[in-house]
XYZ file of C-alpha atoms in Angstrom:
561
model
C 6.344 279.637 212.660
C 5.203 279.002 209.126
C 5.315 281.571 206.378
C 1.825 280.636 205.166
C -0.748 278.690 207.201
C -3.959 279.934 205.537
C -4.554 277.013 203.150
C -7.916 275.250 203.702
C -8.169 271.736 205.091
C -8.661 268.967 202.589
C -9.851 266.267 204.935
C -12.808 266.186 207.267
C -12.850 265.305 210.958
C -13.301 261.623 210.125
C -9.855 261.334 208.508
C -7.289 259.159 210.259
C -4.955 261.403 212.357
C -1.901 259.393 211.274
C -2.682 260.137 207.630
C -2.984 263.918 208.085
C -0.130 266.417 208.342
C -0.434 268.453 211.567
C 0.732 271.620 209.759
C -1.304 271.802 206.548
C -4.196 269.641 207.847
C -4.131 267.619 204.631
C -3.253 264.063 203.746
C 0.500 263.597 203.744
C 2.330 264.478 200.552
C 5.903 263.146 200.550
C 6.014 262.751 204.366
C 9.440 263.191 205.988
C 10.614 262.237 209.485
C 12.297 264.983 211.535
C 15.082 263.975 213.979
C 12.536 264.283 216.826
C 10.448 261.508 215.123
C 7.553 263.804 214.149
C 6.338 263.537 210.549
C 5.283 266.408 208.262
C 4.952 266.992 204.539
C 8.219 267.793 202.812
C 6.692 271.016 201.540
C 5.532 272.023 205.032
C 9.017 271.400 206.447
C 10.508 273.556 203.701
C 8.201 276.421 204.682
C 9.305 276.448 208.331
C 11.155 279.623 209.264
C 14.808 278.966 210.182
C 15.531 279.150 213.910
C 19.256 279.393 213.311
C 21.707 278.774 210.501
C 24.919 276.829 210.981
C 28.478 278.021 210.287
C 30.210 278.080 206.896
C 28.505 275.530 204.632
C 30.448 272.497 203.549
C 28.173 272.057 200.570
C 26.009 274.392 198.530
C 23.553 275.049 201.381
C 24.330 275.487 205.087
C 22.684 273.314 207.729
C 19.464 274.977 208.936
C 17.916 274.562 212.389
C 14.136 274.859 212.729
C 11.665 274.363 215.564
C 9.452 271.298 215.317
C 5.797 272.446 215.135
C 4.756 269.530 217.384
C 7.262 269.598 220.268
C 9.246 272.851 219.756
C 12.510 270.897 219.653
C 15.419 272.350 217.726
C 16.018 270.033 214.757
C 18.549 270.250 211.942
C 17.541 270.117 208.286
C 20.204 268.508 206.039
C 22.076 270.787 203.616
C 20.174 269.108 200.766
C 16.893 270.312 202.245
C 13.823 268.352 203.410
C 14.417 265.825 200.636
C 17.442 264.550 202.579
C 15.260 263.455 205.507
C 14.002 259.880 205.870
C 10.640 259.130 204.250
C 7.851 257.978 206.559
C 6.549 254.970 204.628
C 4.134 254.096 207.408
C 2.447 257.460 206.869
C 2.172 256.696 203.158
C 0.443 253.419 204.023
C -2.022 255.335 206.188
C -2.651 257.819 203.347
C -3.317 254.953 200.935
C -5.744 253.286 203.322
C -7.506 256.594 204.022
C -7.807 257.346 200.317
C -9.112 253.851 199.688
C -11.769 254.122 202.410
C -12.788 257.621 201.287
C -13.180 256.520 197.632
C -10.473 258.982 196.643
C -8.590 258.787 193.317
C -5.646 256.376 193.277
C -3.064 256.370 190.530
C -1.553 253.283 188.961
C 1.770 252.396 190.576
C 3.128 250.977 187.299
C 2.222 253.451 184.567
C 1.301 256.390 186.797
C -1.391 257.512 184.362
C -4.669 255.614 184.660
C -6.844 255.373 187.762
C -6.212 252.277 189.883
C -8.977 249.689 189.906
C -7.303 246.707 191.543
C -4.301 245.782 193.669
C -1.796 242.930 193.464
C -1.510 241.425 196.940
C 1.854 239.836 196.117
C 3.595 242.851 194.560
C 1.680 245.344 196.779
C 1.017 247.699 193.822
C -2.145 249.435 192.591
C -3.044 248.667 188.966
C -5.207 250.360 186.359
C -7.310 248.213 183.988
C -4.648 248.025 181.263
C -1.778 247.237 183.661
C -3.950 244.681 185.444
C -4.427 242.745 182.199
C -0.703 242.963 181.448
C 0.032 241.826 184.993
C -2.083 238.732 184.530
C -0.560 237.934 181.088
C 3.060 237.976 182.260
C 4.333 234.545 183.162
C 6.139 235.814 186.283
C 3.022 237.469 187.759
C 0.232 235.408 186.248
C -0.279 233.458 189.479
C -0.434 236.543 191.720
C -3.620 237.317 193.614
C -5.196 240.521 192.222
C -8.226 241.921 194.044
C -10.550 244.795 193.328
C -9.942 247.887 195.410
C -13.550 247.887 196.519
C -13.039 244.509 198.208
C -10.026 245.790 200.172
C -11.860 248.509 202.093
C -12.855 246.130 204.878
C -9.339 244.665 205.169
C -6.690 245.782 207.644
C -3.592 247.918 206.988
C -2.163 247.653 203.483
C 1.536 247.843 202.802
C 2.952 249.626 199.807
C 6.300 248.567 198.421
C 9.290 250.780 199.283
C 10.708 251.709 195.883
C 14.185 252.937 195.036
C 14.496 256.644 194.374
C 17.208 256.092 191.744
C 15.613 253.181 189.852
C 11.825 253.586 189.531
C 9.890 250.385 189.906
C 12.690 248.627 191.789
C 11.842 247.639 195.375
C 14.372 247.994 198.201
C 14.966 244.317 198.985
C 18.677 244.405 199.917
C 20.658 246.145 202.642
C 24.188 247.494 202.108
C 25.998 247.053 205.392
C 28.998 249.372 204.716
C 26.664 252.216 203.631
C 23.963 251.307 206.193
C 21.266 251.787 203.551
C 18.499 249.672 201.961
C 19.142 249.297 198.225
C 17.502 247.707 195.192
C 18.988 245.007 192.936
C 20.267 247.526 190.373
C 21.899 249.643 193.077
C 23.600 246.533 194.483
C 24.866 245.609 190.999
C 26.165 249.091 190.163
C 26.687 251.648 192.918
C 27.279 249.059 195.656
C 28.935 246.395 193.555
C 31.960 245.966 195.869
C 29.907 246.201 199.059
C 28.450 243.411 201.129
C 24.697 243.458 200.443
C 22.323 240.921 201.911
C 18.527 240.438 201.880
C 16.665 242.620 204.336
C 14.926 239.617 205.879
C 18.313 238.183 206.951
C 19.420 241.183 209.038
C 16.171 242.806 210.106
C 16.211 240.956 213.422
C 19.579 242.463 214.377
C 18.597 246.086 213.760
C 15.086 245.592 215.025
C 16.452 244.159 218.276
C 18.543 247.306 218.826
C 15.432 249.464 218.627
C 13.492 247.014 220.759
C 16.255 246.923 223.397
C 16.281 250.726 223.708
C 12.508 250.802 224.075
C 12.039 247.937 226.522
C 15.319 248.102 228.445
C 15.811 251.835 228.919
C 12.983 254.029 227.677
C 10.104 252.051 229.151
C 11.477 252.300 232.747
C 12.305 255.965 232.159
C 8.764 256.516 230.903
C 7.326 254.993 234.084
C 9.585 257.185 236.222
C 8.427 260.286 234.382
C 4.802 259.295 234.911
C 5.432 258.777 238.638
C 7.190 262.136 238.949
C 4.398 263.911 237.101
C 1.872 262.289 239.409
C 3.871 263.507 242.438
C 3.882 267.073 241.130
C 0.156 266.991 240.411
C -0.573 265.657 243.898
C 1.663 268.349 245.375
C -0.318 270.983 243.513
C -3.508 269.691 245.080
C -1.880 269.577 248.525
C -0.547 273.107 248.057
C -3.968 274.401 247.071
C -5.592 272.622 250.021
C -2.975 273.987 252.406
C -3.430 277.511 251.082
C -7.218 277.258 251.363
C -6.964 275.978 254.948
C -4.623 278.793 255.922
C -6.911 281.334 254.281
C -9.828 280.000 256.350
C -7.810 280.428 259.546
C -6.993 283.982 258.576
C -10.640 284.827 257.830
C -11.861 283.234 261.097
C -9.348 285.249 263.113
C -10.262 288.519 261.397
C -14.036 288.341 261.957
C -13.888 289.844 265.462
C -12.136 293.017 264.445
C -13.359 296.259 262.899
C -12.183 297.889 259.712
C -8.556 297.913 260.822
C -8.571 294.178 261.403
C -10.366 293.651 258.091
C -7.678 295.649 256.323
C -5.053 293.568 258.059
C -6.913 290.430 256.948
C -6.827 291.584 253.336
C -3.103 292.263 253.560
C -2.492 288.812 254.970
C -4.488 287.223 252.168
C -2.527 289.245 249.644
C 0.748 287.974 251.099
C -0.597 284.433 251.100
C -1.624 284.731 247.480
C 1.833 285.986 246.575
C 3.360 282.913 248.177
C 0.769 280.766 246.464
C 1.542 282.251 243.049
C 5.276 282.036 243.596
C 5.291 278.376 244.594
C 2.557 277.438 242.155
C 4.695 278.862 239.350
C 7.605 276.726 240.508
C 5.392 273.643 240.459
C 4.011 274.640 237.053
C 7.558 274.815 235.742
C 8.386 271.351 237.104
C 5.126 270.008 235.719
C 5.733 271.509 232.275
C 9.275 270.122 232.129
C 8.161 266.662 233.195
C 5.218 266.685 230.800
C 7.435 267.680 227.898
C 9.925 264.957 228.770
C 7.033 262.515 229.049
C 5.653 263.547 225.652
C 9.077 263.264 224.028
C 9.710 259.786 225.406
C 6.120 258.682 224.748
C 6.327 259.898 221.167
C 9.607 258.092 220.599
C 8.298 254.884 222.142
C 5.024 255.015 220.183
C 6.809 255.639 216.906
C 9.349 252.882 217.509
C 6.701 250.364 218.548
C 4.516 251.222 215.573
C 7.527 250.975 213.275
C 8.411 247.541 214.641
C 4.795 246.350 214.655
C 3.458 247.742 211.394
C 6.561 248.353 209.287
C 8.047 246.003 206.753
C 11.717 245.124 206.756
C 12.538 247.862 204.312
C 10.405 250.361 206.192
C 12.154 249.587 209.469
C 15.571 249.802 207.859
C 14.657 253.005 206.051
C 13.753 254.744 209.314
C 16.299 252.892 211.452
C 18.928 255.622 211.466
C 16.761 258.503 212.578
C 14.877 256.273 215.005
C 17.994 254.980 216.743
C 19.462 258.458 216.979
C 16.302 259.847 218.542
C 15.816 256.921 220.932
C 19.461 257.083 222.010
C 19.155 260.820 222.558
C 16.045 260.320 224.677
C 17.672 257.517 226.645
C 20.832 259.549 227.325
C 18.838 262.660 228.161
C 16.929 260.655 230.790
C 20.049 260.361 232.908
C 20.022 263.936 233.828
C 17.507 264.949 236.434
C 16.323 261.602 237.726
C 12.667 261.632 238.831
C 13.663 260.118 242.144
C 15.358 263.430 243.058
C 12.150 265.468 242.473
C 11.149 267.137 245.762
C 7.942 269.104 245.048
C 6.873 271.851 247.440
C 3.550 270.800 248.972
C 3.142 274.024 250.961
C 3.965 272.434 254.313
C 6.131 275.453 255.247
C 3.201 277.876 254.847
C 1.277 278.575 258.014
C -0.428 281.244 260.102
C 0.957 282.448 263.445
C -2.089 283.963 265.128
C -0.389 285.208 268.302
C 2.617 286.935 266.746
C 2.538 290.742 266.781
C 2.096 292.336 263.357
C 2.419 296.042 264.214
C -0.415 298.501 263.712
C -3.032 299.045 261.027
C -4.869 302.373 261.046
C -3.608 302.954 264.597
C -4.821 299.627 265.973
C -2.402 296.937 267.126
C -2.964 293.719 265.265
C -1.583 290.218 265.537
C -1.218 287.376 263.090
C 1.373 286.897 260.347
C 1.857 284.498 257.464
C 4.748 282.128 258.166
C 6.647 280.840 255.173
C 10.008 279.928 256.637
C 11.688 277.207 254.560
C 14.927 275.323 254.834
C 17.852 276.625 252.784
C 20.032 273.536 252.270
C 23.101 275.673 251.491
C 22.841 277.210 255.000
C 22.458 273.948 256.944
C 25.379 273.077 259.256
C 26.855 270.000 260.953
C 28.004 269.930 264.593
C 30.118 267.218 266.217
C 33.625 265.788 265.810
C 32.383 262.279 265.047
C 31.655 263.438 261.503
C 35.414 263.510 260.794
C 36.955 260.766 262.953
C 35.862 257.922 265.234
C 36.857 254.381 266.237
C 35.563 251.082 264.921
C 32.956 249.397 267.057
C 32.252 252.572 269.081
C 29.019 254.599 268.677
C 29.477 257.985 267.011
C 27.146 260.978 266.989
C 26.753 264.344 265.277
C 23.994 266.923 264.823
C 22.416 268.333 261.633
C 21.144 271.890 262.135
C 18.649 273.082 259.488
C 18.622 276.820 258.797
C 16.647 279.235 256.639
C 17.984 281.534 253.920
C 19.037 284.102 256.568
C 21.123 281.501 258.406
C 18.745 281.369 261.372
C 17.973 277.917 262.832
C 14.602 276.420 262.003
C 12.216 276.147 264.932
C 10.320 273.111 263.665
C 11.135 269.660 262.341
C 9.557 267.536 259.646
C 12.204 267.873 256.942
C 13.492 264.787 255.161
C 17.101 264.225 256.335
C 19.043 261.292 254.892
C 22.533 260.214 256.077
C 24.660 257.467 254.500
C 28.079 256.276 255.785
C 29.862 254.205 253.100
C 33.374 252.684 253.106
C 35.503 254.067 250.273
C 37.603 250.978 249.662
C 35.189 248.111 250.294
C 32.017 247.423 248.380
C 28.796 246.794 250.294
C 30.446 248.054 253.473
C 28.479 250.790 255.186
C 27.454 251.734 258.685
C 23.810 251.661 259.707
C 22.640 255.178 260.583
C 19.803 256.455 262.749
C 18.324 259.947 262.280
C 16.145 261.352 265.087
C 14.002 264.443 264.452
C 14.251 266.648 267.546
C 11.265 268.746 266.316
C 13.250 271.963 266.761
C 15.082 272.134 263.440
C 17.908 269.802 264.588
C 18.393 266.118 263.768
C 20.542 263.752 265.846
C 22.520 261.239 263.804
C 24.146 258.138 265.296
C 26.092 255.299 263.692
C 28.585 252.564 264.634
C 31.247 251.601 262.048
C 32.263 247.939 262.064
C 35.549 248.264 260.176
C 38.439 250.725 260.154
C 39.387 252.791 257.103
C 38.272 255.802 255.078
C 34.529 256.468 254.721
C 32.301 258.948 252.894
C 29.444 260.530 254.845
C 26.541 261.767 252.681
C 24.219 264.232 254.435
C 21.156 265.299 252.397
C 18.231 267.525 253.346
C 15.220 267.402 251.020
C 17.162 265.256 248.529
C 19.981 267.854 248.316
C 23.513 267.703 249.741
C 24.336 270.104 252.552
C 27.428 272.227 252.128
C 30.564 270.055 252.294
C 28.763 266.751 251.668
C 30.045 264.107 251.141
C 32.386 264.421 254.129
C 35.604 262.439 254.630
C 35.512 260.199 257.736
C 38.477 258.303 259.183
C 37.679 255.288 261.359
C 40.619 254.234 263.540
C 41.365 250.784 264.834
C 39.731 249.992 268.173
C 41.859 249.855 271.395
C 41.977 246.448 273.109
C 42.920 245.791 276.729
C 46.177 243.972 277.446
C 45.508 240.461 278.658
C 49.027 239.270 279.392
C 51.634 239.803 282.127
C 53.246 243.199 282.642
C 56.914 243.374 283.562
C 58.867 245.894 285.527
C 61.419 246.271 282.750
C 62.928 244.219 279.958
C 66.285 244.027 281.651
C 64.902 242.728 284.919
C 62.384 240.329 283.411
C 64.737 238.818 280.893
C 67.674 238.429 283.158
C 69.740 240.917 281.223
C 68.513 239.943 277.759
C 67.307 242.512 275.257
C 63.914 240.816 274.916
C 61.430 239.578 277.522
C 58.655 237.044 277.079
C 55.173 238.253 278.113
C 52.677 235.963 279.816
C 50.391 236.098 276.740
C 53.071 235.006 275.425
C 54.451 237.898 273.346
C 57.874 239.357 272.729
C 58.671 242.843 274.068
C 61.664 244.659 272.612
C 64.201 245.661 275.222
C 66.111 248.832 275.928
C 68.724 249.816 278.457
C 67.889 253.068 280.203
C 68.024 253.789 283.911
C 65.013 252.640 285.941
C 66.371 253.436 289.428
C 66.740 249.755 290.405
C 70.498 249.750 290.536
C 70.993 248.657 286.931
C 70.444 250.058 283.464
C 66.957 249.125 282.248
C 64.062 251.570 281.767
C 63.078 254.891 283.432
C 60.125 253.579 285.400
C 57.599 253.704 282.506
C 56.308 250.823 280.379
C 56.361 251.327 276.583
C 55.917 247.751 275.424
C 53.607 246.413 272.728
C 52.217 242.908 272.922
C 48.882 241.078 272.636
C 47.982 243.437 269.785
C 47.683 246.441 272.144
C 49.905 249.314 273.203
C 50.620 250.198 276.849
C 51.488 253.881 277.215
C 53.053 255.548 280.287
C 52.078 252.827 282.780
C 53.696 253.500 286.146
C 56.317 251.070 287.431
C 55.830 249.286 290.801
C 56.424 251.511 293.838
C 59.815 251.152 295.522
C 58.200 249.757 298.674
C 56.700 246.891 296.753
C 59.989 246.207 295.042
C 61.716 245.971 298.395
C 59.124 243.517 299.726
C 59.978 240.907 297.141
C 63.206 239.044 296.784
C 65.670 240.324 294.211
C 65.633 237.005 292.421
C 61.818 236.956 291.990
C 61.862 240.614 290.968
C 64.350 239.756 288.250
C 61.885 237.265 286.747
C 58.393 238.838 286.490
C 56.144 241.086 288.509
C 52.363 240.932 287.860
C 50.254 244.129 288.010
């Protein structure tokens, strides 16, 4: 997507990859960090063809969106152009070290004219012969350690000072908190005079910890999940290929005993099998590509952040802090979408060969054997049983999950992953233990026993996907308990004419005065009392013969049933 990519490479294969721009294949020149945390030369970024242009510009130039050459992400270029992006000072350090090891020409960091011959280890600047003498004569720098560049080739990474773009020669040693920018002493005294500026070494721990927290607390676990999901997909691809090969062998073995008609039928079966193979392989390829891209994005962000925290100076970390935090936050938030735990790769278990099933005729000969590829369509699965909607506490409940294909026909085999969860809506950590039994005919028996009354949610998932209507609303009613006290003929009789009678439990039963046929106004021969925490409904009164066998006085007190 570059206008011109025909320029020759300037570095050989031995150059450090971190010092070479991936677009122009040269050592970085003014490296800039894109929002996706990939670094390219400012000139190379400016030559990228726009992917889209934003709305009406607020400034002289509109915001331009380009595609990152490394990850194909859509990234926005500031209205001021590539110069408005953050500078990758770590890349500049790599370029300096590469140039030093390759005996390349280095300019003087002070005068910018003569070739550098030595380097001040305190000021971290390259010096020509004249500036080196001046550096040693000045009282402020006379005690600094100055070493020849040739002696530094065997040393480790070298840090270059991060200089202010507005005041040449001034190092960014302060950080303006209101502007969220590293500044030099002159900037703090002029442009940021009324702002709170403090040394970078005093606040680097706070901003560095934010980056470190995103990496270790959120992106690292997400990275491991992506790796696990990618491994699952790759294993599923191998299982799919093995399953397809095994089925193809069955087809070939069955077709050997037939003549040309059977051979033609064999070829047609293999063609159908290959179509299924290609179709499902493409689906797995898509999952694999998506997971790999997510893995590369997160890995790139983690690597950049860790290298920034490990190798960068305070000013370098603060200079790239904004773009780094934005990218890491974007990666962390994006990881909440499709969690890897919900990945259910197709391992080809639904593909098989039915050797005895009639397949019509080929060239006038009846043939048998078809490729079976019946799979569960979760949107067509159904639930049977009333215990999915209502039941009683402490009593076993049952319902049936019926798996169906895309045509709505029941599956004739089991083996699908069915998960059921019964959770109380109002109480935390309150759920009913469930048991799922595979009946091996496409149906799954579910049983559970709720311990508490109330409203529940019933989650029914097949192959990590909710069936239609899930989660279901379940109402668990209070359990019915048997009455353990003394039943009375009626309130009037048992209480001696009072409106309330005392049960043997003891409990109070509200009275009422309706005819019971006993020669007084009491109740109509039915018990409707509530005591002992239970309700007695429509219990028959004592037969008249029994009432006559007892004395009126005893009948007026209590009668036990």
